[in-house]
XYZ file of C-alpha atoms in Angstrom:
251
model
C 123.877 82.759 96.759
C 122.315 79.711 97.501
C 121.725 81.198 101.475
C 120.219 84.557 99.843
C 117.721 82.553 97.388
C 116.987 80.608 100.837
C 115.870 83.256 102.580
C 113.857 84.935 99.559
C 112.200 82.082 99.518
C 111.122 81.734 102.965
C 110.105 85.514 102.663
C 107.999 85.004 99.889
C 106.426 82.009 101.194
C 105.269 84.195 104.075
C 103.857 86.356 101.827
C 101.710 84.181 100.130
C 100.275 83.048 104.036
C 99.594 86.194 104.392
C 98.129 87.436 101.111
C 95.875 84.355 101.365
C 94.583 84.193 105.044
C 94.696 88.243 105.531
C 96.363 89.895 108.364
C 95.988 89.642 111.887
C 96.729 93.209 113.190
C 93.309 94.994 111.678
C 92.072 97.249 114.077
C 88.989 99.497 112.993
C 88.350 102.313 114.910
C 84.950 104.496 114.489
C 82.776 107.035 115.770
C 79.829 109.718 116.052
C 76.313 107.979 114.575
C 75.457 109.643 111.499
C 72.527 109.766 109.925
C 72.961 108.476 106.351
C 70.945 111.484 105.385
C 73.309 114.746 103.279
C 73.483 117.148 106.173
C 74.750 121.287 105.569
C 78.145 119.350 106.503
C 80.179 116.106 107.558
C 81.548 114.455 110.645
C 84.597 113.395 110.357
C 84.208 111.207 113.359
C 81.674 108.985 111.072
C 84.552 108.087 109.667
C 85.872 103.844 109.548
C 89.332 103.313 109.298
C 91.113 100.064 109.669
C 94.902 99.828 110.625
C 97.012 96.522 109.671
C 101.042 96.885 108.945
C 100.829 93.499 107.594
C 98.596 94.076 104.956
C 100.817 97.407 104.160
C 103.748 95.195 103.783
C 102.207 93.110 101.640
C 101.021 95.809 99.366
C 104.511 97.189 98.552
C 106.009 93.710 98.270
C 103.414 92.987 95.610
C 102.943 96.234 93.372
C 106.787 97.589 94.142
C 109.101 94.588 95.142
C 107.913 92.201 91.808
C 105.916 89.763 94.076
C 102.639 90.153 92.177
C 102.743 87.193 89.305
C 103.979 84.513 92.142
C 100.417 85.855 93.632
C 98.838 85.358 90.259
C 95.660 82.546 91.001
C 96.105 83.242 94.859
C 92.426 82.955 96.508
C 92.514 85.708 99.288
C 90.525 87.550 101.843
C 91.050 91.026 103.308
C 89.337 93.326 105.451
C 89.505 97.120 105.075
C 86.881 99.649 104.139
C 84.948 100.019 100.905
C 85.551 102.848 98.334
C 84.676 103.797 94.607
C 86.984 105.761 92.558
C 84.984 107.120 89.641
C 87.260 106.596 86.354
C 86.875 109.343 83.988
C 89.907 107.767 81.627
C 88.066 105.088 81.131
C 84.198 106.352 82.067
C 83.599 103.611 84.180
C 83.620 103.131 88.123
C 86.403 101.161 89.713
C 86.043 99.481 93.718
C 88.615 98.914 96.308
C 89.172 97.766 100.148
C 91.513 99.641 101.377
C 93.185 100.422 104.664
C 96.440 102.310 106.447
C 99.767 101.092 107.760
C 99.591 102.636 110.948
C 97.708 105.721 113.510
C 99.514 108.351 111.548
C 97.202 107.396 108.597
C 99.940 109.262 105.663
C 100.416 105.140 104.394
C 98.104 103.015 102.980
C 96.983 100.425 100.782
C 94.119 99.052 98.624
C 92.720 96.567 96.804
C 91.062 96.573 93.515
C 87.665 94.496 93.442
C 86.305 93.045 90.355
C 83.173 92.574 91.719
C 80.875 89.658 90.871
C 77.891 90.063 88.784
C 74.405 91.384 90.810
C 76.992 91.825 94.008
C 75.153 94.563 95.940
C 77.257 96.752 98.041
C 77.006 98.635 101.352
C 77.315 102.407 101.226
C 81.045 103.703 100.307
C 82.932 104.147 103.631
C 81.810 100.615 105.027
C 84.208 98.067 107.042
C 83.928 94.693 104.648
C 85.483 91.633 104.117
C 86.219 90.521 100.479
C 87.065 87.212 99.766
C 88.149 86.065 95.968
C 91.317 85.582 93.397
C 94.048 87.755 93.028
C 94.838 88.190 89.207
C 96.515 89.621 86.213
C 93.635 91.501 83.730
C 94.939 94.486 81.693
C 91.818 96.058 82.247
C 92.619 96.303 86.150
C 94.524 99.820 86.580
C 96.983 98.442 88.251
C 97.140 95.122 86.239
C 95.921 92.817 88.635
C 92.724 92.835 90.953
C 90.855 90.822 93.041
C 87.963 89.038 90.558
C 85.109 87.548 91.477
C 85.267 89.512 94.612
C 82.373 88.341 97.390
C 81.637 90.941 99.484
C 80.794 91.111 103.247
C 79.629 94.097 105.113
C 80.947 94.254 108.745
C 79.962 97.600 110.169
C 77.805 99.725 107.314
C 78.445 103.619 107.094
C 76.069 105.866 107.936
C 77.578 109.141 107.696
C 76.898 111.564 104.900
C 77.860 110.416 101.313
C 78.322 112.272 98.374
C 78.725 111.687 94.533
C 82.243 112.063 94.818
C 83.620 110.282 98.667
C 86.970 111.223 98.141
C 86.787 112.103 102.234
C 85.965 108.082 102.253
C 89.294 107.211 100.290
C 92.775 106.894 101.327
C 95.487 109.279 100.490
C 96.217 107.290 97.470
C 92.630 107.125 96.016
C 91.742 110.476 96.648
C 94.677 111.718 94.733
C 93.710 109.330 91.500
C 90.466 110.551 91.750
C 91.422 114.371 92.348
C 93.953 113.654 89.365
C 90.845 112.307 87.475
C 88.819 115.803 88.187
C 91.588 118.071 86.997
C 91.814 116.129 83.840
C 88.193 115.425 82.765
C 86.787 118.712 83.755
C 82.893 118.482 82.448
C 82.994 114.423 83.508
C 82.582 115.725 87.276
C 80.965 119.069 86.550
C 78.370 119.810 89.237
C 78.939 116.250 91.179
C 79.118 116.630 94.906
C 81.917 115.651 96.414
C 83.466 115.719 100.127
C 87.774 115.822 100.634
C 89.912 116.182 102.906
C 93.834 117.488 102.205
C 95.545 120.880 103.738
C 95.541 124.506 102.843
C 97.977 125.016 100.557
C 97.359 129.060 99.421
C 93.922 131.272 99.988
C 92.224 129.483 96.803
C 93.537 125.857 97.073
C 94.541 122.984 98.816
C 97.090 120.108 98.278
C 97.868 116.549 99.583
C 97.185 116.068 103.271
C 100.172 114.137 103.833
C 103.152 114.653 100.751
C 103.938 117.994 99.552
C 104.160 117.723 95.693
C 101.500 115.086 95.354
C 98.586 117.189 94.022
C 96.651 120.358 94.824
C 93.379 121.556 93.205
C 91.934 125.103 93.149
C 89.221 126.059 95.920
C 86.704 128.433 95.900
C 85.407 129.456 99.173
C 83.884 133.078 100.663
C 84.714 133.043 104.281
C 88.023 133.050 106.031
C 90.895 130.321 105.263
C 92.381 128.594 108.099
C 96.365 128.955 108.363
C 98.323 127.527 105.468
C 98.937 123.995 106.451
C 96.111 123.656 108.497
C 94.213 120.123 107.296
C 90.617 120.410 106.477
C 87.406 118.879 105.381
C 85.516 120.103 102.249
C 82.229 119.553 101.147
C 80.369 120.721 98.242
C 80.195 120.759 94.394
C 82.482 120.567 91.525
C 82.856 123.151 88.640
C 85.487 123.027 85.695
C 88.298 121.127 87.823
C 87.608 123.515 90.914
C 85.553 122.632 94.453
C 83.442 124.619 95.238
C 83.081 124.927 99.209
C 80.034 124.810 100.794
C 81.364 123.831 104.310
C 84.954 123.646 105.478
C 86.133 121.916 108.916
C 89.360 121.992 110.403
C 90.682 118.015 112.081
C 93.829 116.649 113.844
């Protein structure tokens, strides 16, 4: 027992290094130039993502292995890329950094930013650092956050943005905030939004990664791509359904 606490300890300890000093294995990857402007469309090769297993690791050690109150009070800094998840439960808008495990991009984590007051931030899909203190507040939806977050922009976004960037989001944010459209219908009426998940039937589409996760209906006038096929949607929002405006097909 006393070998087993050992090692837990030694574990956690390298944790904590690396929930403080961030993760050495980021690698952001970007393309295309875009033009900041809201074109007919969006390219998804405007796109920033950042990569770091570490900081994956992490993630599910704190929210899912019971590591989060030894974090409680732990200054941090991370690096991933910016995103805004629009909180109809509690009509406010929440921030995160946010990044995947690895190239296949179906894992990923985020953080949740409390942001300091008068903090102006770069445009939703931008690579930033965030440096501040890891804590417990109920008012954090998943109970702890990073507060007093100071925010560094390291390559700003220029592709097209929308009032809803769930395209900008990782798996797990988009489906909160897809969860947040179905439920709170008139909150997101006529908002324009861009996503990205696969076909699931003629009128809708689901999770791009987890069967089961989520789907929302689709309304869209030309031809559907094969059922599975992954796509990205752009257009408006009407009583919990997205209206398509344009639809691509990606890897």
């Amino acid at each position: 027992m006393k070998r087993l606490g050992k090692i837990v300890s030694i574990l956690l300890a390298a944790a904590m290094i690396l929930f403080t000093y961030g993760c050495g294995s980021d690698i952001a990857s970007t393309g295309g130039n875009g033009t900041g402007e809201k074109p007919e469309g969006i390219d998804p090769a405007d796109r920033l993502d950042i990569i770091s297993q570490d900081e994956y690791l992490l993630y599910q050690n704190v929210f899912y292995n019971g590591y989060a109150s030894k974090m409680d009070g732990t200054k941090v800094k991370k690096t991933g890329v910016l995103a805004t998840l629009h909180d109809a439960f509690n009509d406010l808008d929440r921030y995160y950094v946010w990044g995947y495990y690895d190239n296949t991009k179906c894992c990923d984590w985020q953080w949740e930013l409390k942001l300091k007051d008068g903090t102006e931030l770069p445009p939703e899909g931008s690579l930033i650092t965030v440096e501040g203190t890891f804590v417990y507040d109920e008012d954090a939806l998943d109970d702890y956050w990073i507060k007093d977050a100071k925010v560094t922009t390291k390559t700003k976004y220029t592709g097209a943005l929308y009032d809803l960037n769930m395209f900008l989001m990782s798996d797990t944010l988009e489906r909160v905030q897809i969860i947040n459209v179905l439920r709170f219908p008139d909150y997101f009426k006529d908002k324009s939004y861009s996503a990205y998940g696969r076909i699931k039937t003629i009128d809708s589409i689901q999770d791009p990664y987890y069967n089961g996760s989520w789907d929302i209906p689709i309304i869209w006038s030309n031809e559907i791509p094969a059922i599975g096929t992954t796509v990205v949607l752009t257009g408006t929002v009407t009583a919990g359904t997205l209206n398509v405006g344009t639809m691509q097909t990606i890897d």
